[in-house]
């Protein structure tokens, strides 16, 4: 949650119902085409119930996205990154990553987030600060370790490398004829191999 | 043009005015939030004038995007790719590529195209068939030549490599705090270097 509860104790089940409705509206209509009113109706609550919790549709959608993606891929912790070799970490996580990337709802969600990047920058900013940023820090820690082990070149620009990996997946997923989980797994293997994260 | 003129001779100035209005509407509102009616009003013409030329807003926007991007980066021809070394071709084109990628209108356009990928697949399909596809074929020809010269590894997956380059740029451009042309140039250099297209 990025917005503190105002007034009364939070009801987690109600929060969840509102966020689910918000995510569905966002995926169907995009941020420009949705409203708090529409979300309230969909969740079967009054508008004030939503506004007590979230001050804007951007904040609400950002929280809904965060709650949704938190249920997906488990990222390795900082401790795991320090303890386990990068290639082994990739091997452990590649199946889940491929399934998530090939998921139809993930695809629809990514499309709408990207679509709102310029017209509704607050949404991308919140998504970036709360979701992408922390995972990016972990990915860079993993690439640094791979650099110290010699599988990633010492002069590689790690920020660009992370963009190349995350960007390729996003780009591939939004192309016509998106891959299924099996194809996505092979795709991820090629991409990881290219940057030195798989042999 | 993907749609043949119906009925009367085309007036290129009128076509252009309609496509400019369509592109502006698309960038502001996205494909879901725009209509042929809105475009006609913006261009100062009647709806039938638009419908005589384009049967749907998706076709109109796809043509408008194509006309817009055609005025941007000049891609090397197949002959040039055969005649000039890849790294030299990159050097010749990197400034224009960086300026285009850092352009605010390009950014807004890319966001909306991505945003419509799932809800309006025809638009992405048309953009893909007419714009991305042919350029992708050229990029792969260039990477094949780089492979034969030894700067790109012989076992690299060229489809994934193209996605990593194009995907990184798209991904970077849509992040909060997008780069200016000078920063984009450095970014492109890093990405090209990573895949072996610059030393």
mmCIF file of C-alpha atoms in Angstrom:
data_model
loop_
_atom_site.group_PDB
_atom_site.id
_atom_site.type_symbol
_atom_site.label_atom_id
_atom_site.label_comp_id
_atom_site.label_asym_id
_atom_site.label_seq_id
_atom_site.Cartn_x
_atom_site.Cartn_y
_atom_site.Cartn_z
ATOM 1 C CA UNK A 1 0.000 0.000 0.000
ATOM 2 C CA UNK A 2 1.353 3.406 -0.856
ATOM 3 C CA UNK A 3 -1.524 5.319 0.729
ATOM 4 C CA UNK A 4 -2.096 5.196 4.466
ATOM 5 C CA UNK A 5 -5.550 4.107 5.626
ATOM 6 C CA UNK A 6 -7.683 7.087 6.449
ATOM 7 C CA UNK A 7 -10.220 6.995 9.285
ATOM 8 C CA UNK A 8 -11.063 3.366 10.009
ATOM 9 C CA UNK A 9 -9.305 -0.007 10.238
ATOM 10 C CA UNK A 10 -8.613 -1.610 6.842
ATOM 11 C CA UNK A 11 -10.557 -4.636 5.722
ATOM 12 C CA UNK A 12 -8.074 -6.749 3.724
ATOM 13 C CA UNK A 13 -10.828 -8.624 1.854
ATOM 14 C CA UNK A 14 -12.424 -5.361 0.753
ATOM 15 C CA UNK A 15 -9.049 -3.925 -0.275
ATOM 16 C CA UNK A 16 -8.461 -7.031 -2.327
ATOM 17 C CA UNK A 17 -11.875 -6.862 -4.031
ATOM 18 C CA UNK A 18 -11.280 -3.218 -4.966
ATOM 19 C CA UNK A 19 -7.782 -3.895 -6.282
ATOM 20 C CA UNK A 20 -9.004 -6.869 -8.335
ATOM 21 C CA UNK A 21 -11.741 -4.706 -9.866
ATOM 22 C CA UNK A 22 -9.196 -1.951 -10.540
ATOM 23 C CA UNK A 23 -6.799 -4.334 -12.252
ATOM 24 C CA UNK A 24 -9.569 -5.749 -14.464
ATOM 25 C CA UNK A 25 -10.751 -2.249 -15.442
ATOM 26 C CA UNK A 26 -7.205 -1.139 -16.171
ATOM 27 C CA UNK A 27 -6.477 -4.159 -18.364
ATOM 28 C CA UNK A 28 -9.731 -3.726 -20.298
ATOM 29 C CA UNK A 29 -9.816 0.037 -20.722
ATOM 30 C CA UNK A 30 -6.393 1.434 -19.861
ATOM 31 C CA UNK A 31 -5.818 4.178 -17.310
ATOM 32 C CA UNK A 32 -7.402 6.850 -19.535
ATOM 33 C CA UNK A 33 -10.564 4.806 -20.073
ATOM 34 C CA UNK A 34 -11.220 3.815 -16.451
ATOM 35 C CA UNK A 35 -12.555 5.654 -13.413
ATOM 36 C CA UNK A 36 -12.840 5.198 -9.635
ATOM 37 C CA UNK A 37 -16.609 5.136 -10.138
ATOM 38 C CA UNK A 38 -16.349 2.199 -12.558
ATOM 39 C CA UNK A 39 -14.059 0.329 -10.129
ATOM 40 C CA UNK A 40 -16.399 0.941 -7.180
ATOM 41 C CA UNK A 41 -19.347 -0.383 -9.169
ATOM 42 C CA UNK A 42 -17.383 -3.423 -10.284
ATOM 43 C CA UNK A 43 -16.292 -4.178 -6.721
ATOM 44 C CA UNK A 44 -19.819 -3.636 -5.417
ATOM 45 C CA UNK A 45 -18.883 -0.775 -3.079
ATOM 46 C CA UNK A 46 -19.548 2.962 -2.923
ATOM 47 C CA UNK A 47 -17.122 5.509 -4.343
ATOM 48 C CA UNK A 48 -16.286 6.903 -0.852
ATOM 49 C CA UNK A 49 -15.155 3.414 0.209
ATOM 50 C CA UNK A 50 -12.564 3.519 -2.578
ATOM 51 C CA UNK A 51 -11.556 7.142 -1.952
ATOM 52 C CA UNK A 52 -11.032 6.466 1.774
ATOM 53 C CA UNK A 53 -8.301 4.066 0.687
ATOM 54 C CA UNK A 54 -6.845 5.605 -2.478
ATOM 55 C CA UNK A 55 -6.763 9.256 -3.432
ATOM 56 C CA UNK A 56 -6.439 8.669 -7.203
ATOM 57 C CA UNK A 57 -6.967 5.964 -9.796
ATOM 58 C CA UNK A 58 -3.226 6.035 -10.556
ATOM 59 C CA UNK A 59 -2.374 5.169 -6.919
ATOM 60 C CA UNK A 60 -5.053 2.490 -6.861
ATOM 61 C CA UNK A 61 -3.872 0.881 -10.097
ATOM 62 C CA UNK A 62 -0.241 1.074 -8.994
ATOM 63 C CA UNK A 63 -1.116 -0.790 -5.766
ATOM 64 C CA UNK A 64 -3.247 -3.288 -7.681
ATOM 65 C CA UNK A 65 -0.362 -4.002 -10.058
ATOM 66 C CA UNK A 66 2.023 -4.380 -7.133
ATOM 67 C CA UNK A 67 -0.291 -6.836 -5.369
ATOM 68 C CA UNK A 68 -0.707 -8.816 -8.589
ATOM 69 C CA UNK A 69 2.946 -9.071 -9.524
ATOM 70 C CA UNK A 70 3.885 -9.942 -5.928
ATOM 71 C CA UNK A 71 1.976 -13.204 -6.396
ATOM 72 C CA UNK A 72 4.038 -14.072 -9.485
ATOM 73 C CA UNK A 73 7.769 -14.686 -9.846
ATOM 74 C CA UNK A 74 9.627 -15.005 -6.550
ATOM 75 C CA UNK A 75 12.816 -13.043 -7.009
ATOM 76 C CA UNK A 76 15.978 -14.284 -5.343
ATOM 77 C CA UNK A 77 16.809 -12.279 -2.209
ATOM 78 C CA UNK A 78 20.026 -10.349 -1.788
ATOM 79 C CA UNK A 79 21.286 -13.152 0.466
ATOM 80 C CA UNK A 80 20.621 -15.764 -2.211
ATOM 81 C CA UNK A 81 22.417 -13.646 -4.795
ATOM 82 C CA UNK A 82 25.432 -13.489 -2.508
ATOM 83 C CA UNK A 83 25.288 -17.223 -1.765
ATOM 84 C CA UNK A 84 24.352 -18.845 -5.101
ATOM 85 C CA UNK A 85 26.137 -18.589 -8.462
ATOM 86 C CA UNK A 86 24.214 -16.464 -11.029
ATOM 87 C CA UNK A 87 23.851 -19.270 -13.572
ATOM 88 C CA UNK A 88 22.417 -21.561 -10.898
ATOM 89 C CA UNK A 89 19.947 -18.859 -9.795
ATOM 90 C CA UNK A 90 18.809 -18.400 -13.394
ATOM 91 C CA UNK A 91 18.343 -22.154 -13.782
ATOM 92 C CA UNK A 92 16.202 -22.303 -10.633
ATOM 93 C CA UNK A 93 13.942 -19.438 -11.729
ATOM 94 C CA UNK A 94 13.704 -19.717 -15.503
ATOM 95 C CA UNK A 95 10.555 -21.881 -15.629
ATOM 96 C CA UNK A 96 8.529 -19.546 -13.427
ATOM 97 C CA UNK A 97 9.858 -16.517 -15.304
ATOM 98 C CA UNK A 98 8.861 -18.069 -18.642
ATOM 99 C CA UNK A 99 5.370 -18.944 -17.404
ATOM 100 C CA UNK A 100 4.818 -15.428 -16.073
ATOM 101 C CA UNK A 101 6.064 -13.744 -19.247
ATOM 102 C CA UNK A 102 3.859 -15.968 -21.420
ATOM 103 C CA UNK A 103 0.758 -15.363 -19.287
ATOM 104 C CA UNK A 104 -2.059 -13.586 -21.155
ATOM 105 C CA UNK A 105 -2.918 -11.371 -18.195
ATOM 106 C CA UNK A 106 0.704 -10.350 -17.709
ATOM 107 C CA UNK A 107 0.870 -9.453 -21.392
ATOM 108 C CA UNK A 108 -2.292 -7.337 -21.216
ATOM 109 C CA UNK A 109 -1.040 -5.645 -18.069
ATOM 110 C CA UNK A 110 2.382 -4.810 -19.490
ATOM 111 C CA UNK A 111 0.726 -3.360 -22.616
ATOM 112 C CA UNK A 112 -1.414 -1.001 -20.547
ATOM 113 C CA UNK A 113 1.424 0.061 -18.261
ATOM 114 C CA UNK A 114 3.597 0.903 -21.266
ATOM 115 C CA UNK A 115 0.660 2.554 -22.958
ATOM 116 C CA UNK A 116 0.184 4.942 -20.052
ATOM 117 C CA UNK A 117 3.872 5.850 -19.711
ATOM 118 C CA UNK A 118 3.611 9.222 -21.431
ATOM 119 C CA UNK A 119 -0.001 10.302 -20.840
ATOM 120 C CA UNK A 120 -0.069 9.161 -17.168
ATOM 121 C CA UNK A 121 3.551 9.231 -15.980
ATOM 122 C CA UNK A 122 2.603 8.868 -12.301
ATOM 123 C CA UNK A 123 1.554 5.284 -12.908
ATOM 124 C CA UNK A 124 4.827 4.265 -14.555
ATOM 125 C CA UNK A 125 6.754 6.178 -11.879
ATOM 126 C CA UNK A 126 4.963 4.341 -9.050
ATOM 127 C CA UNK A 127 5.333 0.978 -10.805
ATOM 128 C CA UNK A 128 8.988 1.779 -11.358
ATOM 129 C CA UNK A 129 9.702 2.887 -7.783
ATOM 130 C CA UNK A 130 7.849 0.022 -6.113
ATOM 131 C CA UNK A 131 8.302 -2.879 -8.506
ATOM 132 C CA UNK A 132 10.939 -2.461 -11.205
ATOM 133 C CA UNK A 133 13.498 -0.480 -9.159
ATOM 134 C CA UNK A 134 14.091 -3.022 -6.339
ATOM 135 C CA UNK A 135 14.207 -5.943 -8.811
ATOM 136 C CA UNK A 136 16.602 -4.026 -11.008
ATOM 137 C CA UNK A 137 18.945 -3.552 -8.054
ATOM 138 C CA UNK A 138 18.907 -7.328 -7.506
ATOM 139 C CA UNK A 139 19.491 -8.047 -11.210
ATOM 140 C CA UNK A 140 22.474 -5.694 -11.225
ATOM 141 C CA UNK A 141 23.892 -7.365 -8.105
ATOM 142 C CA UNK A 142 23.604 -10.707 -9.946
ATOM 143 C CA UNK A 143 25.289 -9.310 -13.072
ATOM 144 C CA UNK A 144 28.103 -7.830 -10.926
ATOM 145 C CA UNK A 145 28.711 -11.237 -9.440
ATOM 146 C CA UNK A 146 28.713 -12.754 -12.947
ATOM 147 C CA UNK A 147 31.221 -10.052 -13.930
ATOM 148 C CA UNK A 148 33.488 -10.962 -11.027
ATOM 149 C CA UNK A 149 33.269 -14.596 -12.141
ATOM 150 C CA UNK A 150 34.208 -13.629 -15.691
ATOM 151 C CA UNK A 151 31.040 -14.725 -17.521
ATOM 152 C CA UNK A 152 29.956 -11.106 -18.132
ATOM 153 C CA UNK A 153 32.636 -8.836 -19.687
ATOM 154 C CA UNK A 154 34.315 -6.489 -17.153
ATOM 155 C CA UNK A 155 33.494 -3.362 -19.200
ATOM 156 C CA UNK A 156 29.796 -4.222 -19.811
ATOM 157 C CA UNK A 157 27.300 -1.464 -18.989
ATOM 158 C CA UNK A 158 25.064 -3.278 -16.500
ATOM 159 C CA UNK A 159 22.190 -0.765 -16.676
ATOM 160 C CA UNK A 160 22.012 -1.268 -20.429
ATOM 161 C CA UNK A 161 22.333 -5.038 -19.988
ATOM 162 C CA UNK A 162 19.335 -5.156 -17.636
ATOM 163 C CA UNK A 163 17.325 -3.089 -20.116
ATOM 164 C CA UNK A 164 18.322 -5.481 -22.912
ATOM 165 C CA UNK A 165 17.005 -8.454 -20.939
ATOM 166 C CA UNK A 166 13.833 -6.872 -19.574
ATOM 167 C CA UNK A 167 13.294 -4.917 -22.789
ATOM 168 C CA UNK A 168 13.617 -7.983 -25.025
ATOM 169 C CA UNK A 169 11.014 -9.878 -23.003
ATOM 170 C CA UNK A 170 8.566 -6.969 -23.009
ATOM 171 C CA UNK A 171 9.163 -6.346 -26.695
ATOM 172 C CA UNK A 172 8.715 -10.017 -27.604
ATOM 173 C CA UNK A 173 5.611 -10.417 -25.494
ATOM 174 C CA UNK A 174 3.865 -7.486 -27.176
ATOM 175 C CA UNK A 175 4.632 -8.628 -30.723
ATOM 176 C CA UNK A 176 1.909 -10.283 -32.771
ATOM 177 C CA UNK A 177 1.951 -14.065 -32.164
ATOM 178 C CA UNK A 178 3.202 -13.979 -28.566
ATOM 179 C CA UNK A 179 5.126 -17.065 -27.402
ATOM 180 C CA UNK A 180 3.747 -19.780 -25.140
ATOM 181 C CA UNK A 181 5.594 -20.757 -21.943
ATOM 182 C CA UNK A 182 7.765 -23.362 -23.691
ATOM 183 C CA UNK A 183 8.788 -20.945 -26.448
ATOM 184 C CA UNK A 184 9.360 -18.228 -23.859
ATOM 185 C CA UNK A 185 11.688 -20.493 -21.922
ATOM 186 C CA UNK A 186 13.848 -21.072 -25.000
ATOM 187 C CA UNK A 187 13.732 -17.340 -25.678
ATOM 188 C CA UNK A 188 14.903 -16.520 -22.141
ATOM 189 C CA UNK A 189 17.709 -19.065 -22.458
ATOM 190 C CA UNK A 190 18.940 -17.344 -25.631
ATOM 191 C CA UNK A 191 18.772 -13.913 -24.006
ATOM 192 C CA UNK A 192 20.533 -15.020 -20.797
ATOM 193 C CA UNK A 193 23.176 -16.814 -22.866
ATOM 194 C CA UNK A 194 23.768 -13.662 -24.892
ATOM 195 C CA UNK A 195 24.671 -11.615 -21.796
ATOM 196 C CA UNK A 196 26.641 -14.424 -20.117
ATOM 197 C CA UNK A 197 24.078 -15.494 -17.496
ATOM 198 C CA UNK A 198 23.839 -18.984 -18.987
ATOM 199 C CA UNK A 199 26.714 -20.951 -20.555
ATOM 200 C CA UNK B 1 -1.395 3.283 -48.027
ATOM 201 C CA UNK B 2 -2.860 -0.050 -47.112
ATOM 202 C CA UNK B 3 -6.373 0.762 -48.325
ATOM 203 C CA UNK B 4 -7.022 1.435 -51.997
ATOM 204 C CA UNK B 5 -8.695 4.745 -52.833
ATOM 205 C CA UNK B 6 -12.398 4.267 -53.290
ATOM 206 C CA UNK B 7 -14.284 6.317 -55.897
ATOM 207 C CA UNK B 8 -12.331 9.463 -56.672
ATOM 208 C CA UNK B 9 -8.713 10.514 -57.221
ATOM 209 C CA UNK B 10 -6.757 11.005 -53.986
ATOM 210 C CA UNK B 11 -5.789 14.478 -52.840
ATOM 211 C CA UNK B 12 -2.379 14.028 -51.180
ATOM 212 C CA UNK B 13 -2.718 17.245 -49.133
ATOM 213 C CA UNK B 14 -6.045 16.084 -47.742
ATOM 214 C CA UNK B 15 -4.672 12.612 -46.996
ATOM 215 C CA UNK B 16 -1.827 14.250 -45.136
ATOM 216 C CA UNK B 17 -4.116 16.528 -43.107
ATOM 217 C CA UNK B 18 -6.252 13.547 -42.071
ATOM 218 C CA UNK B 19 -3.232 11.435 -41.141
ATOM 219 C CA UNK B 20 -1.718 14.275 -39.104
ATOM 220 C CA UNK B 21 -4.993 14.699 -37.218
ATOM 221 C CA UNK B 22 -5.184 10.936 -36.680
ATOM 222 C CA UNK B 23 -1.649 10.759 -35.314
ATOM 223 C CA UNK B 24 -2.306 13.646 -32.914
ATOM 224 C CA UNK B 25 -5.540 12.052 -31.681
ATOM 225 C CA UNK B 26 -3.847 8.694 -31.261
ATOM 226 C CA UNK B 27 -0.940 10.149 -29.277
ATOM 227 C CA UNK B 28 -3.282 12.127 -27.017
ATOM 228 C CA UNK B 29 -6.026 9.572 -26.417
ATOM 229 C CA UNK B 30 -4.780 6.177 -27.560
ATOM 230 C CA UNK B 31 -6.644 3.985 -30.035
ATOM 231 C CA UNK B 32 -9.442 3.198 -27.545
ATOM 232 C CA UNK B 33 -10.068 6.875 -26.781
ATOM 233 C CA UNK B 34 -10.144 8.181 -30.360
ATOM 234 C CA UNK B 35 -12.708 8.025 -33.162
ATOM 235 C CA UNK B 36 -12.930 8.705 -36.905
ATOM 236 C CA UNK B 37 -15.420 11.441 -36.038
ATOM 237 C CA UNK B 38 -12.878 13.192 -33.803
ATOM 238 C CA UNK B 39 -10.206 12.920 -36.513
ATOM 239 C CA UNK B 40 -12.536 14.310 -39.196
ATOM 240 C CA UNK B 41 -13.399 17.289 -36.995
ATOM 241 C CA UNK B 42 -9.745 17.908 -36.185
ATOM 242 C CA UNK B 43 -8.812 17.779 -39.899
ATOM 243 C CA UNK B 44 -11.760 20.015 -40.805
ATOM 244 C CA UNK B 45 -13.406 17.446 -43.103
ATOM 245 C CA UNK B 46 -16.585 15.376 -43.048
ATOM 246 C CA UNK B 47 -16.626 11.802 -41.731
ATOM 247 C CA UNK B 48 -17.406 10.383 -45.230
ATOM 248 C CA UNK B 49 -14.203 12.012 -46.534
ATOM 249 C CA UNK B 50 -12.235 9.950 -44.033
ATOM 250 C CA UNK B 51 -14.227 6.744 -44.597
ATOM 251 C CA UNK B 52 -13.723 6.999 -48.379
ATOM 252 C CA UNK B 53 -10.018 6.623 -47.660
ATOM 253 C CA UNK B 54 -9.851 4.384 -44.606
ATOM 254 C CA UNK B 55 -12.324 1.771 -43.496
ATOM 255 C CA UNK B 56 -11.320 1.771 -39.806
ATOM 256 C CA UNK B 57 -9.464 3.904 -37.292
ATOM 257 C CA UNK B 58 -6.893 1.122 -36.912
ATOM 258 C CA UNK B 59 -6.032 1.247 -40.632
ATOM 259 C CA UNK B 60 -5.930 5.040 -40.555
ATOM 260 C CA UNK B 61 -3.640 5.150 -37.522
ATOM 261 C CA UNK B 62 -1.410 2.428 -38.977
ATOM 262 C CA UNK B 63 -0.987 4.489 -42.187
ATOM 263 C CA UNK B 64 -0.442 7.671 -40.175
ATOM 264 C CA UNK B 65 2.286 5.984 -38.130
ATOM 265 C CA UNK B 66 3.903 4.632 -41.283
ATOM 266 C CA UNK B 67 3.926 8.086 -42.922
ATOM 267 C CA UNK B 68 5.379 9.609 -39.762
ATOM 268 C CA UNK B 69 8.157 7.100 -39.206
ATOM 269 C CA UNK B 70 9.092 7.193 -42.907
ATOM 270 C CA UNK B 71 10.206 10.809 -42.381
ATOM 271 C CA UNK B 72 12.554 9.764 -39.569
ATOM 272 C CA UNK B 73 15.561 7.441 -39.606
ATOM 273 C CA UNK B 74 16.740 6.444 -43.077
ATOM 274 C CA UNK B 75 17.537 2.766 -42.838
ATOM 275 C CA UNK B 76 20.444 1.413 -44.856
ATOM 276 C CA UNK B 77 19.291 -0.450 -47.964
ATOM 277 C CA UNK B 78 20.054 -4.084 -48.627
ATOM 278 C CA UNK B 79 22.748 -2.977 -51.115
ATOM 279 C CA UNK B 80 24.427 -0.817 -48.493
ATOM 280 C CA UNK B 81 24.347 -3.682 -46.003
ATOM 281 C CA UNK B 82 26.080 -5.877 -48.574
ATOM 282 C CA UNK B 83 28.640 -3.189 -49.440
ATOM 283 C CA UNK B 84 29.479 -1.553 -46.106
ATOM 284 C CA UNK B 85 30.802 -3.171 -42.917
ATOM 285 C CA UNK B 86 28.208 -3.339 -40.094
ATOM 286 C CA UNK B 87 30.237 -1.257 -37.649
ATOM 287 C CA UNK B 88 30.673 1.466 -40.266
ATOM 288 C CA UNK B 89 26.924 1.452 -41.019
ATOM 289 C CA UNK B 90 26.162 1.818 -37.309
ATOM 290 C CA UNK B 91 28.591 4.726 -37.031
ATOM 291 C CA UNK B 92 26.935 6.498 -39.963
ATOM 292 C CA UNK B 93 23.431 6.122 -38.541
ATOM 293 C CA UNK B 94 23.843 6.345 -34.772
ATOM 294 C CA UNK B 95 23.277 10.107 -34.431
ATOM 295 C CA UNK B 96 19.991 10.059 -36.320
ATOM 296 C CA UNK B 97 18.879 6.930 -34.465
ATOM 297 C CA UNK B 98 19.652 8.583 -31.098
ATOM 298 C CA UNK B 99 17.787 11.774 -32.022
ATOM 299 C CA UNK B 100 14.729 9.808 -33.158
ATOM 300 C CA UNK B 101 14.670 7.599 -30.044
ATOM 301 C CA UNK B 102 14.980 10.653 -27.761
ATOM 302 C CA UNK B 103 12.224 12.579 -29.553
ATOM 303 C CA UNK B 104 9.192 13.311 -27.349
ATOM 304 C CA UNK B 105 6.710 12.547 -30.117
ATOM 305 C CA UNK B 106 8.392 9.227 -30.920
ATOM 306 C CA UNK B 107 8.196 8.338 -27.222
ATOM 307 C CA UNK B 108 4.496 9.183 -26.999
ATOM 308 C CA UNK B 109 3.812 7.237 -30.176
ATOM 309 C CA UNK B 110 5.677 4.126 -29.062
ATOM 310 C CA UNK B 111 3.805 4.199 -25.741
ATOM 311 C CA UNK B 112 0.428 4.222 -27.478
ATOM 312 C CA UNK B 113 1.371 1.516 -29.993
ATOM 313 C CA UNK B 114 2.524 -0.754 -27.174
ATOM 314 C CA UNK B 115 -0.506 0.167 -25.130
ATOM 315 C CA UNK B 116 -2.843 -1.009 -27.886
ATOM 316 C CA UNK B 117 -1.020 -4.302 -28.553
ATOM 317 C CA UNK B 118 -3.473 -6.505 -26.682
ATOM 318 C CA UNK B 119 -6.759 -4.598 -26.868
ATOM 319 C CA UNK B 120 -6.350 -3.607 -30.567
ATOM 320 C CA UNK B 121 -4.036 -6.220 -32.101
ATOM 321 C CA UNK B 122 -4.754 -5.123 -35.691
ATOM 322 C CA UNK B 123 -2.829 -1.908 -35.121
ATOM 323 C CA UNK B 124 0.285 -3.659 -33.831
ATOM 324 C CA UNK B 125 -0.036 -6.253 -36.612
ATOM 325 C CA UNK B 126 -0.195 -3.575 -39.322
ATOM 326 C CA UNK B 127 2.661 -1.610 -37.755
ATOM 327 C CA UNK B 128 4.614 -4.827 -37.516
ATOM 328 C CA UNK B 129 3.960 -5.955 -41.110
ATOM 329 C CA UNK B 130 4.624 -2.574 -42.704
ATOM 330 C CA UNK B 131 7.245 -1.004 -40.491
ATOM 331 C CA UNK B 132 9.016 -3.306 -38.057
ATOM 332 C CA UNK B 133 9.130 -6.421 -40.242
ATOM 333 C CA UNK B 134 11.103 -4.994 -43.206
ATOM 334 C CA UNK B 135 13.546 -3.180 -40.894
ATOM 335 C CA UNK B 136 13.993 -6.336 -38.858
ATOM 336 C CA UNK B 137 14.968 -8.241 -42.010
ATOM 337 C CA UNK B 138 17.638 -5.599 -42.706
ATOM 338 C CA UNK B 139 18.916 -5.674 -39.117
ATOM 339 C CA UNK B 140 19.224 -9.451 -39.288
ATOM 340 C CA UNK B 141 21.127 -9.213 -42.594
ATOM 341 C CA UNK B 142 23.528 -6.799 -40.892
ATOM 342 C CA UNK B 143 23.951 -9.101 -37.884
ATOM 343 C CA UNK B 144 24.585 -12.071 -40.216
ATOM 344 C CA UNK B 145 27.336 -10.125 -41.903
ATOM 345 C CA UNK B 146 28.779 -9.219 -38.470
ATOM 346 C CA UNK B 147 28.614 -12.930 -37.630
ATOM 347 C CA UNK B 148 30.542 -13.842 -40.773
ATOM 348 C CA UNK B 149 33.146 -11.225 -39.787
ATOM 349 C CA UNK B 150 33.418 -12.720 -36.299
ATOM 350 C CA UNK B 151 32.234 -9.732 -34.222
ATOM 351 C CA UNK B 152 28.917 -11.458 -33.365
ATOM 352 C CA UNK B 153 29.250 -15.015 -31.964
ATOM 353 C CA UNK B 154 28.443 -17.749 -34.553
ATOM 354 C CA UNK B 155 25.811 -19.373 -32.308
ATOM 355 C CA UNK B 156 23.976 -16.137 -31.388
ATOM 356 C CA UNK B 157 20.194 -16.196 -31.856
ATOM 357 C CA UNK B 158 19.749 -13.228 -34.198
ATOM 358 C CA UNK B 159 15.992 -12.884 -33.633
ATOM 359 C CA UNK B 160 16.581 -12.563 -29.909
ATOM 360 C CA UNK B 161 19.489 -10.193 -30.539
ATOM 361 C CA UNK B 162 17.311 -7.832 -32.587
ATOM 362 C CA UNK B 163 14.693 -7.904 -29.828
ATOM 363 C CA UNK B 164 17.369 -7.109 -27.245
ATOM 364 C CA UNK B 165 18.441 -4.030 -29.203
ATOM 365 C CA UNK B 166 15.000 -2.753 -30.182
ATOM 366 C CA UNK B 167 13.524 -3.840 -26.848
ATOM 367 C CA UNK B 168 16.191 -2.065 -24.789
ATOM 368 C CA UNK B 169 15.606 1.204 -26.630
ATOM 369 C CA UNK B 170 11.826 0.993 -26.256
ATOM 370 C CA UNK B 171 12.128 -0.019 -22.623
ATOM 371 C CA UNK B 172 14.580 2.783 -21.835
ATOM 372 C CA UNK B 173 12.561 5.402 -23.658
ATOM 373 C CA UNK B 174 9.400 4.577 -21.690
ATOM 374 C CA UNK B 175 11.080 4.645 -18.295
ATOM 375 C CA UNK B 176 10.614 7.683 -16.061
ATOM 376 C CA UNK B 177 13.327 10.296 -16.824
ATOM 377 C CA UNK B 178 13.792 9.447 -20.512
ATOM 378 C CA UNK B 179 17.221 10.223 -21.998
ATOM 379 C CA UNK B 180 18.031 13.209 -24.207
ATOM 380 C CA UNK B 181 19.689 12.671 -27.611
ATOM 381 C CA UNK B 182 23.230 12.815 -26.212
ATOM 382 C CA UNK B 183 22.432 10.294 -23.457
ATOM 383 C CA UNK B 184 20.604 8.116 -25.979
ATOM 384 C CA UNK B 185 23.643 8.064 -28.224
ATOM 385 C CA UNK B 186 25.831 6.770 -25.395
ATOM 386 C CA UNK B 187 23.111 4.269 -24.551
ATOM 387 C CA UNK B 188 22.978 2.994 -28.146
ATOM 388 C CA UNK B 189 26.775 2.706 -28.212
ATOM 389 C CA UNK B 190 26.664 0.494 -25.105
ATOM 390 C CA UNK B 191 23.903 -1.680 -26.564
ATOM 391 C CA UNK B 192 25.606 -2.061 -29.970
ATOM 392 C CA UNK B 193 28.899 -2.832 -28.246
ATOM 393 C CA UNK B 194 27.207 -5.515 -26.156
ATOM 394 C CA UNK B 195 26.047 -7.441 -29.235
ATOM 395 C CA UNK B 196 29.269 -6.869 -31.208
ATOM 396 C CA UNK B 197 28.045 -4.184 -33.626
ATOM 397 C CA UNK B 198 30.574 -1.676 -32.271
ATOM 398 C CA UNK B 199 34.100 -2.464 -31.061
#
